[in-house]
PDB file of C-alpha atoms in Angstrom:
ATOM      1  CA  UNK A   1       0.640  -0.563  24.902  1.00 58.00           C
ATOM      2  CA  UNK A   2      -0.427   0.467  28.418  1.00 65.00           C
ATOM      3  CA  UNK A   3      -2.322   3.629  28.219  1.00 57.00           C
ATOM      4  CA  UNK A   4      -2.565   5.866  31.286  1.00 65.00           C
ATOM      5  CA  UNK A   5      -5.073   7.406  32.091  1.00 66.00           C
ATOM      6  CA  UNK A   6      -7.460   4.445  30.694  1.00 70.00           C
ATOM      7  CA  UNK A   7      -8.877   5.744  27.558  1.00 75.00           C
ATOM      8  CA  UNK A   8     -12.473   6.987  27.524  1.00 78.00           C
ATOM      9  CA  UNK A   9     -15.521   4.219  27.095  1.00 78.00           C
ATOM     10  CA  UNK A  10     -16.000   6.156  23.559  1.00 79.00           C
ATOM     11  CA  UNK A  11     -12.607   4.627  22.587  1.00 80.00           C
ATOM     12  CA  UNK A  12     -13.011   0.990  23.604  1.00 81.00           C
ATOM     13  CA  UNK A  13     -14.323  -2.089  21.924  1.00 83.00           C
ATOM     14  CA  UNK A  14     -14.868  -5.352  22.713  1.00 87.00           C
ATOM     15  CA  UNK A  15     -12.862  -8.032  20.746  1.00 84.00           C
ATOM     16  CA  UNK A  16     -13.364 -11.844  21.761  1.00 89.00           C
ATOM     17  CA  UNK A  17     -14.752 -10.878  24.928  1.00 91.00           C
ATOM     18  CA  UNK A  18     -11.570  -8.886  25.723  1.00 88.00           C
ATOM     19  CA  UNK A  19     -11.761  -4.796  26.517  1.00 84.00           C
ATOM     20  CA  UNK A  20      -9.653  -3.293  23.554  1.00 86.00           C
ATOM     21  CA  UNK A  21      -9.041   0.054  22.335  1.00 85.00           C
ATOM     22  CA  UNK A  22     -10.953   1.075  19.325  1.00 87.00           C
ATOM     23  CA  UNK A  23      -9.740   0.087  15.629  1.00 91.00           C
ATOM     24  CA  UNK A  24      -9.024   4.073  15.150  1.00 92.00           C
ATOM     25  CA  UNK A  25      -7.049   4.483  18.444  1.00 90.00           C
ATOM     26  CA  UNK A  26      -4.812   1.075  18.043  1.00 91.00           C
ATOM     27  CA  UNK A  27      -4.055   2.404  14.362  1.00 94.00           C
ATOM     28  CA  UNK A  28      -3.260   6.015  16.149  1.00 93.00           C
ATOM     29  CA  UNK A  29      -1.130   4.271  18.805  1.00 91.00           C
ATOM     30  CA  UNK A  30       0.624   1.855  15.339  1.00 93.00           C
ATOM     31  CA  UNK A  31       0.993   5.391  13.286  1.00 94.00           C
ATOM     32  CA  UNK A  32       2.781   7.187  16.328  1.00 92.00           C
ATOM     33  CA  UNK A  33       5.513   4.530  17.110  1.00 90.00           C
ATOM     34  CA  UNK A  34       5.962   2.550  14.719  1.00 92.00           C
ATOM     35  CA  UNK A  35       8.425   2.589  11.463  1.00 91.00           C
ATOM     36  CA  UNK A  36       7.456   3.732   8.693  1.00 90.00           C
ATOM     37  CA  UNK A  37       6.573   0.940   6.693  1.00 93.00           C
ATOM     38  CA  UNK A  38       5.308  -0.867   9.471  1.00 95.00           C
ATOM     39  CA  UNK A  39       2.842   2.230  10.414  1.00 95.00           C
ATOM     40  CA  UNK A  40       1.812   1.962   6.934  1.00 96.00           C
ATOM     41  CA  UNK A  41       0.960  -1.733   6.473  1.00 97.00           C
ATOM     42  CA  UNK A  42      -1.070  -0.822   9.830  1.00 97.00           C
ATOM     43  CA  UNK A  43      -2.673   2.289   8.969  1.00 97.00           C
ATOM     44  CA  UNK A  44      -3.687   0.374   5.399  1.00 98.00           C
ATOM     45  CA  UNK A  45      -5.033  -2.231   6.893  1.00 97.00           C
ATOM     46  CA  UNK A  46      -7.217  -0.262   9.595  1.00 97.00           C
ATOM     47  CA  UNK A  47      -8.933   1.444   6.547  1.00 97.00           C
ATOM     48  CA  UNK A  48      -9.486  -1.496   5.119  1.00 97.00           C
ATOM     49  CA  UNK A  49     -11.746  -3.394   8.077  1.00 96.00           C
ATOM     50  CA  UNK A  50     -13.283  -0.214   7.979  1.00 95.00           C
ATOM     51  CA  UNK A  51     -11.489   2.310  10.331  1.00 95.00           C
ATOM     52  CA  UNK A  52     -12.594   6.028  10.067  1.00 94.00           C
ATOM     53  CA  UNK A  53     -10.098   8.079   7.711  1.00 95.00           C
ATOM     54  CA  UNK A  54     -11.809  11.180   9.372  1.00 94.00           C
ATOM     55  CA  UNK A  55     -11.754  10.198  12.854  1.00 93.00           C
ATOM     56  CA  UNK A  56      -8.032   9.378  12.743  1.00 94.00           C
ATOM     57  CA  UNK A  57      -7.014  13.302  10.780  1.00 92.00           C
ATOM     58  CA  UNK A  58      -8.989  14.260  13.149  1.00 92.00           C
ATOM     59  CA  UNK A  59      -7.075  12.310  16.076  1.00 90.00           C
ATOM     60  CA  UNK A  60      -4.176  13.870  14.644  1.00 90.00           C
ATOM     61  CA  UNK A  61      -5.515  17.471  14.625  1.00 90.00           C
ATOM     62  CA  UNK A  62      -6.068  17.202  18.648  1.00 90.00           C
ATOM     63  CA  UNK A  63      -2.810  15.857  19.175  1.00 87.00           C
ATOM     64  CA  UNK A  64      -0.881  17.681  16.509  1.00 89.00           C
ATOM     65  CA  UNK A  65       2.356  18.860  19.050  1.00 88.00           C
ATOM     66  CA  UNK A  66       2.285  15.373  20.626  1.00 88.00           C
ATOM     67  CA  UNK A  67       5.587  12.815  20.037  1.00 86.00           C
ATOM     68  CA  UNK A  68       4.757  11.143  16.620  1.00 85.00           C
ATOM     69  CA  UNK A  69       1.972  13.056  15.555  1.00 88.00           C
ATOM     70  CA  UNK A  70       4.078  14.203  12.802  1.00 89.00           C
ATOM     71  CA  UNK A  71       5.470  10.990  11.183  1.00 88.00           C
ATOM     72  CA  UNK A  72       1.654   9.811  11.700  1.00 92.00           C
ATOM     73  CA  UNK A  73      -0.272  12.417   9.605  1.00 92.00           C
ATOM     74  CA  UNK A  74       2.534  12.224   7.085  1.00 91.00           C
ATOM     75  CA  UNK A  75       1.542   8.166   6.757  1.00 93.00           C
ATOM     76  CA  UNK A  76      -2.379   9.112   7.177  1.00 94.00           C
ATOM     77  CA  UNK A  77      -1.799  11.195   4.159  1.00 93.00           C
ATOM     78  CA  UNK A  78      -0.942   8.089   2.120  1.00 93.00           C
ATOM     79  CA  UNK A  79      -2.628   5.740   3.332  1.00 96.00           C
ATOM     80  CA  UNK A  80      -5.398   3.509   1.127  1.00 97.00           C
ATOM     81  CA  UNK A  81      -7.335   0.995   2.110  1.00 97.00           C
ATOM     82  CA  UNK A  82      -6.911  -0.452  -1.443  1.00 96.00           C
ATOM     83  CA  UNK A  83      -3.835  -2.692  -0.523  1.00 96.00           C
ATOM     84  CA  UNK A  84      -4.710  -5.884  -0.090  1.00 95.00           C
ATOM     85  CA  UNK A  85      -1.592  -7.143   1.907  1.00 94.00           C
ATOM     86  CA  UNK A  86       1.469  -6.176   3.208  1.00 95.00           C
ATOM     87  CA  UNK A  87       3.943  -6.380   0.197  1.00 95.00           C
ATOM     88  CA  UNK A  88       1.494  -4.254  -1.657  1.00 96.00           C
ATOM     89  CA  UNK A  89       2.049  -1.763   1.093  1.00 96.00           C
ATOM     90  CA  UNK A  90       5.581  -2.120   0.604  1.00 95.00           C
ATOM     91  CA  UNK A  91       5.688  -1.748  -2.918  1.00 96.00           C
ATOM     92  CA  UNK A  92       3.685   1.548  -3.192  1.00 95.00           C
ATOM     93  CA  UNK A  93       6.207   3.072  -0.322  1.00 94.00           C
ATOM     94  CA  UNK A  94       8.789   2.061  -2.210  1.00 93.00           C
ATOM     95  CA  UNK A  95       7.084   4.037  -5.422  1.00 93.00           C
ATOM     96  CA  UNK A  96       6.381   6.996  -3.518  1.00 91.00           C
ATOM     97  CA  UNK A  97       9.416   7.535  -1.651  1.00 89.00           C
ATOM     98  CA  UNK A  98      11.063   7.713  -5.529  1.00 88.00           C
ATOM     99  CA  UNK A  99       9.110  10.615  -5.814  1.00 85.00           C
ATOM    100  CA  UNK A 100       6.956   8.796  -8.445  1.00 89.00           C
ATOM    101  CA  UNK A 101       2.892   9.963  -8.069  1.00 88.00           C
ATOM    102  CA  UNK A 102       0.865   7.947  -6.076  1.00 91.00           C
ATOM    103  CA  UNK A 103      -0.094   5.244  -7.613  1.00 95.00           C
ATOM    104  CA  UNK A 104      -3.884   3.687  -7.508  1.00 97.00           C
ATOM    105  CA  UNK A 105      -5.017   0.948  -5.899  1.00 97.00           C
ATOM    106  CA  UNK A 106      -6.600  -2.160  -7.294  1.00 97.00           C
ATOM    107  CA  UNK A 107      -6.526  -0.555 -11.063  1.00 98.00           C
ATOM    108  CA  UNK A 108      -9.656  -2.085 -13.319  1.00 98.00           C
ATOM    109  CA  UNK A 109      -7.862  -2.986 -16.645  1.00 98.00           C
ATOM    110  CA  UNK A 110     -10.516  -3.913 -19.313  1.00 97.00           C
ATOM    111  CA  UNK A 111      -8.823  -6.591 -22.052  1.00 97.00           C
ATOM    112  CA  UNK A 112     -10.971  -8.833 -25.008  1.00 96.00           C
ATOM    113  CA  UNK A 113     -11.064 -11.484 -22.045  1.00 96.00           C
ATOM    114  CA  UNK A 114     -12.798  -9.630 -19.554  1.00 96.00           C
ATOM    115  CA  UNK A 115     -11.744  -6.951 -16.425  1.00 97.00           C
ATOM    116  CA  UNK A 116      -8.349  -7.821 -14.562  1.00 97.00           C
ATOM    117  CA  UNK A 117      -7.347  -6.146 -11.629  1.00 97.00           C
ATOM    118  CA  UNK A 118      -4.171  -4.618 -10.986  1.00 96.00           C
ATOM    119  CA  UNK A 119      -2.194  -4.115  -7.610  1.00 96.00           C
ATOM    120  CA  UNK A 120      -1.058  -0.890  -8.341  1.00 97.00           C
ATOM    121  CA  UNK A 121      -0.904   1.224 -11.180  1.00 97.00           C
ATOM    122  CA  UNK A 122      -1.307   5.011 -13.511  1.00 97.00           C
ATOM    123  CA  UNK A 123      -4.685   4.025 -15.518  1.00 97.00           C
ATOM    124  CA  UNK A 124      -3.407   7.182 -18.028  1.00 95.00           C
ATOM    125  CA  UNK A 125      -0.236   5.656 -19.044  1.00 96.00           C
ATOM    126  CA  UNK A 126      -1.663   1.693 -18.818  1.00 97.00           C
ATOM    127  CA  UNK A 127       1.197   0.816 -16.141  1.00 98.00           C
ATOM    128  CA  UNK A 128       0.275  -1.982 -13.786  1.00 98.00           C
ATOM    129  CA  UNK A 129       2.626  -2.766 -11.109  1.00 98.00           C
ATOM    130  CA  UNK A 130       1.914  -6.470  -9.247  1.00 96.00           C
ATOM    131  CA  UNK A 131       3.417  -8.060  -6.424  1.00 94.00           C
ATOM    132  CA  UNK A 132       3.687 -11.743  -6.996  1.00 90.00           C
ATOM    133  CA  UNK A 133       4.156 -14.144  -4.600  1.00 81.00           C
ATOM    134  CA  UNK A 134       4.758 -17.725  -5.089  1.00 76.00           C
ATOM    135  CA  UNK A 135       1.519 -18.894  -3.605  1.00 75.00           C
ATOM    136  CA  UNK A 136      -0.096 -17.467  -7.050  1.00 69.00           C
ATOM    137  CA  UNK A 137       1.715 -20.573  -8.967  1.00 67.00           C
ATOM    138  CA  UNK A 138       1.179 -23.372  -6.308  1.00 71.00           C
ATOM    139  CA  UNK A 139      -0.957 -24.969  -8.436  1.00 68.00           C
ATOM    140  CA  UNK A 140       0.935 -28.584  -9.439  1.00 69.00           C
ATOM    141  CA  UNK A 141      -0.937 -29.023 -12.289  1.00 78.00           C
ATOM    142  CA  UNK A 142       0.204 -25.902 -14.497  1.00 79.00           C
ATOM    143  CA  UNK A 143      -3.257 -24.299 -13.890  1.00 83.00           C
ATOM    144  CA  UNK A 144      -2.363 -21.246 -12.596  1.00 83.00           C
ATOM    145  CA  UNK A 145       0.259 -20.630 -14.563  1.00 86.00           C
ATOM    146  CA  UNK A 146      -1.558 -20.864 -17.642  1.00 89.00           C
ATOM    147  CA  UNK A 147      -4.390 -18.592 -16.396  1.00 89.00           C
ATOM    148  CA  UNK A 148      -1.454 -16.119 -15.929  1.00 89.00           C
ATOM    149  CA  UNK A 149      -0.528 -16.587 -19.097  1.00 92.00           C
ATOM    150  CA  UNK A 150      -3.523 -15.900 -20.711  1.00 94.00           C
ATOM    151  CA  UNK A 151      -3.789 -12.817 -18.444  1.00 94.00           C
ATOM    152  CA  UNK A 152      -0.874 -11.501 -19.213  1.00 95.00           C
ATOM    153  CA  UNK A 153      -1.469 -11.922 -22.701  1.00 96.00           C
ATOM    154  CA  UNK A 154      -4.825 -10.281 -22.761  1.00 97.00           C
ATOM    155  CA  UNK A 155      -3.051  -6.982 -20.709  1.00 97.00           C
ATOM    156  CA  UNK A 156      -0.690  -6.775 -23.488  1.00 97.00           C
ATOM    157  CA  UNK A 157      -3.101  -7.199 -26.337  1.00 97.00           C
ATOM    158  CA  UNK A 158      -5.424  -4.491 -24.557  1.00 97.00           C
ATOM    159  CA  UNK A 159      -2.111  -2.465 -24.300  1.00 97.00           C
ATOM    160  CA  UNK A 160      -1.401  -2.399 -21.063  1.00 98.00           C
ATOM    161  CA  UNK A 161       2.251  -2.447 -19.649  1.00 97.00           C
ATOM    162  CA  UNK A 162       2.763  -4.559 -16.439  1.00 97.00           C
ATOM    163  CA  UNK A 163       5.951  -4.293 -14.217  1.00 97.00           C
ATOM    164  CA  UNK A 164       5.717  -7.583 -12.072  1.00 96.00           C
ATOM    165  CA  UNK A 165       7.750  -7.761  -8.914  1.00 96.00           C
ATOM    166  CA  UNK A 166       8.698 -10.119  -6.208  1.00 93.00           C
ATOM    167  CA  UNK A 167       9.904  -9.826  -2.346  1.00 90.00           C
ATOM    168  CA  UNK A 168      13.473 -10.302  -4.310  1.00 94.00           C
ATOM    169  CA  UNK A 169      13.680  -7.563  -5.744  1.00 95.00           C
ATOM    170  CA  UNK A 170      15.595  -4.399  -4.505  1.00 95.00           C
ATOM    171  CA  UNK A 171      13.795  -1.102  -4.350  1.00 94.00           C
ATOM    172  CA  UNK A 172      16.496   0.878  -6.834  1.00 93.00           C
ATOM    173  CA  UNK A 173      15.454  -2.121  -9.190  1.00 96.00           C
ATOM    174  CA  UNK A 174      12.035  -2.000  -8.654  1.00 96.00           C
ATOM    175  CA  UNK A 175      12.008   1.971  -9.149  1.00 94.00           C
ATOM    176  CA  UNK A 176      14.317   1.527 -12.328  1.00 94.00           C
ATOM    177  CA  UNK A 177      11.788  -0.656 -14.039  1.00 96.00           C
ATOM    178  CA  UNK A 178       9.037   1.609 -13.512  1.00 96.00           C
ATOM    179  CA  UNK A 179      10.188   4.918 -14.699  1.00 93.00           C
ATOM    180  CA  UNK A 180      11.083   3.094 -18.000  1.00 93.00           C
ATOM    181  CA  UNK A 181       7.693   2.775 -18.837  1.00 94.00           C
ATOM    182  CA  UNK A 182       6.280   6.561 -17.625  1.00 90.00           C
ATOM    183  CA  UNK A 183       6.982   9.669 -20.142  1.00 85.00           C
ATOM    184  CA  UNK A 184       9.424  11.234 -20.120  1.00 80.00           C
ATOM    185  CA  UNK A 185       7.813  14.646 -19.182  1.00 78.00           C
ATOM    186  CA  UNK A 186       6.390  12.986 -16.061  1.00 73.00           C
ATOM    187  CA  UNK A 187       9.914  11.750 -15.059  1.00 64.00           C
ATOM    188  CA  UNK A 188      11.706  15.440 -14.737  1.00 59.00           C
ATOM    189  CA  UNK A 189       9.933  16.114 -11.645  1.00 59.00           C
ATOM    190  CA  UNK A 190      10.581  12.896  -9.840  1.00 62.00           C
ATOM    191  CA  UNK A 191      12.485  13.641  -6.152  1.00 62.00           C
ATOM    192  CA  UNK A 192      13.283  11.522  -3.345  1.00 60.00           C
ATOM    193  CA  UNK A 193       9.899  12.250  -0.844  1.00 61.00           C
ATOM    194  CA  UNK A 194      11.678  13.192   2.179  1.00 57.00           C
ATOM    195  CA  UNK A 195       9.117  12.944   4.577  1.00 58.00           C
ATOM    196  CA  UNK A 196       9.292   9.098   4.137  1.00 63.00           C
ATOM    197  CA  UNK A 197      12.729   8.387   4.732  1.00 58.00           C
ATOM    198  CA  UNK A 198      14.501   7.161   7.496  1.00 54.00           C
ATOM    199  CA  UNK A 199      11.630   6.743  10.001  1.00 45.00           C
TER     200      UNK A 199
END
């Protein structure tokens, strides 16, 4: 993006030699034109290589008013640097635009084998929710699909419930599966989140 007038020596960094703008103002610039989803794998990501969650609400305070400073502190608000690629990003937009609570990132789920970590997921109702890919079972020799196995079987024996879903599935399926496993109680108040739709 060109940016007139040439932002401010506090907002440049130097990247392979190159002048670039900072990590916080190329996520501000992602957040304020970009799609949704896109702005969110962005705005993820940033947090994660260690962009400033303070500097960029604060961004967004001085520019509140300014085209796309809306959609972007809607995203800011639910963004986490927890996800770990870009179909994890996708998968907890598709969980909170159901109106289903935010999920946590990279859940700790203790089993008789050890600790496995979870993509997504409600520790207080054991719910995991993983994205698998195929690279996970590329493995000719059945290896990684028997350390799956015995993952999965130690999640289940700890009593944990795991939803597992792939860049197949549809969203109305993916949201379907969940809410069978949360109570019932927490279901009732489940709406559509506006504020992420359609942009």
């Amino acid at each position: 993006m060109r940016h007139r007038p040439y932002p401010d020596a506090d907002e440049m960094a130097v990247a392979r030699r190159l002048p670039v703008t900072s990590l916080e103002v190329t996520a501000w610039d992602c957040l304020t034109t970009m799609r949704c989803l896109d702005a969110l794998v962005v705005a993820d990501a940033a947090l994660r290589a260690g962009a400033s969650l303070d500097e960029l609400v604060e961004r967004a305070r001085r520019r509140q008013g300014r085209r796309g400073s809306t959609r972007a502190r809607t995203i800011l608000e639910h963004a986490d640097a927890g996800a770990e690629s870009p179909r994890e990003t996708y998968l907890r937009l598709v969980l909170l635009r159901a109106g289903l609570p935010a999920p946590q990132t990279q859940v700790p789920a203790r089993t008789g084998r050890g600790t496995y970590w979870g993509d997504l997921g409600w520790p207080r109702w054991r719910l995991l929710v993983e994205y698998d890919g195929r690279d996970k079972y590329r493995a000719t020799d059945g290896t990684d699909l028997w350390r799956e196995k015995l993952r999965r079987d130690a999640l289940a024996d700890a009593g944990w419930r795991t939803v597992h879903v792939t860049k197949e599935d549809r969203p109305s399926d993916i949201v379907r599966r969940v809410v069978t496993h949360i109570p019932v109680d927490a279901r009732v108040a489940l709406t559509v989140r506006r504020e992420l739709m359609g942009w």
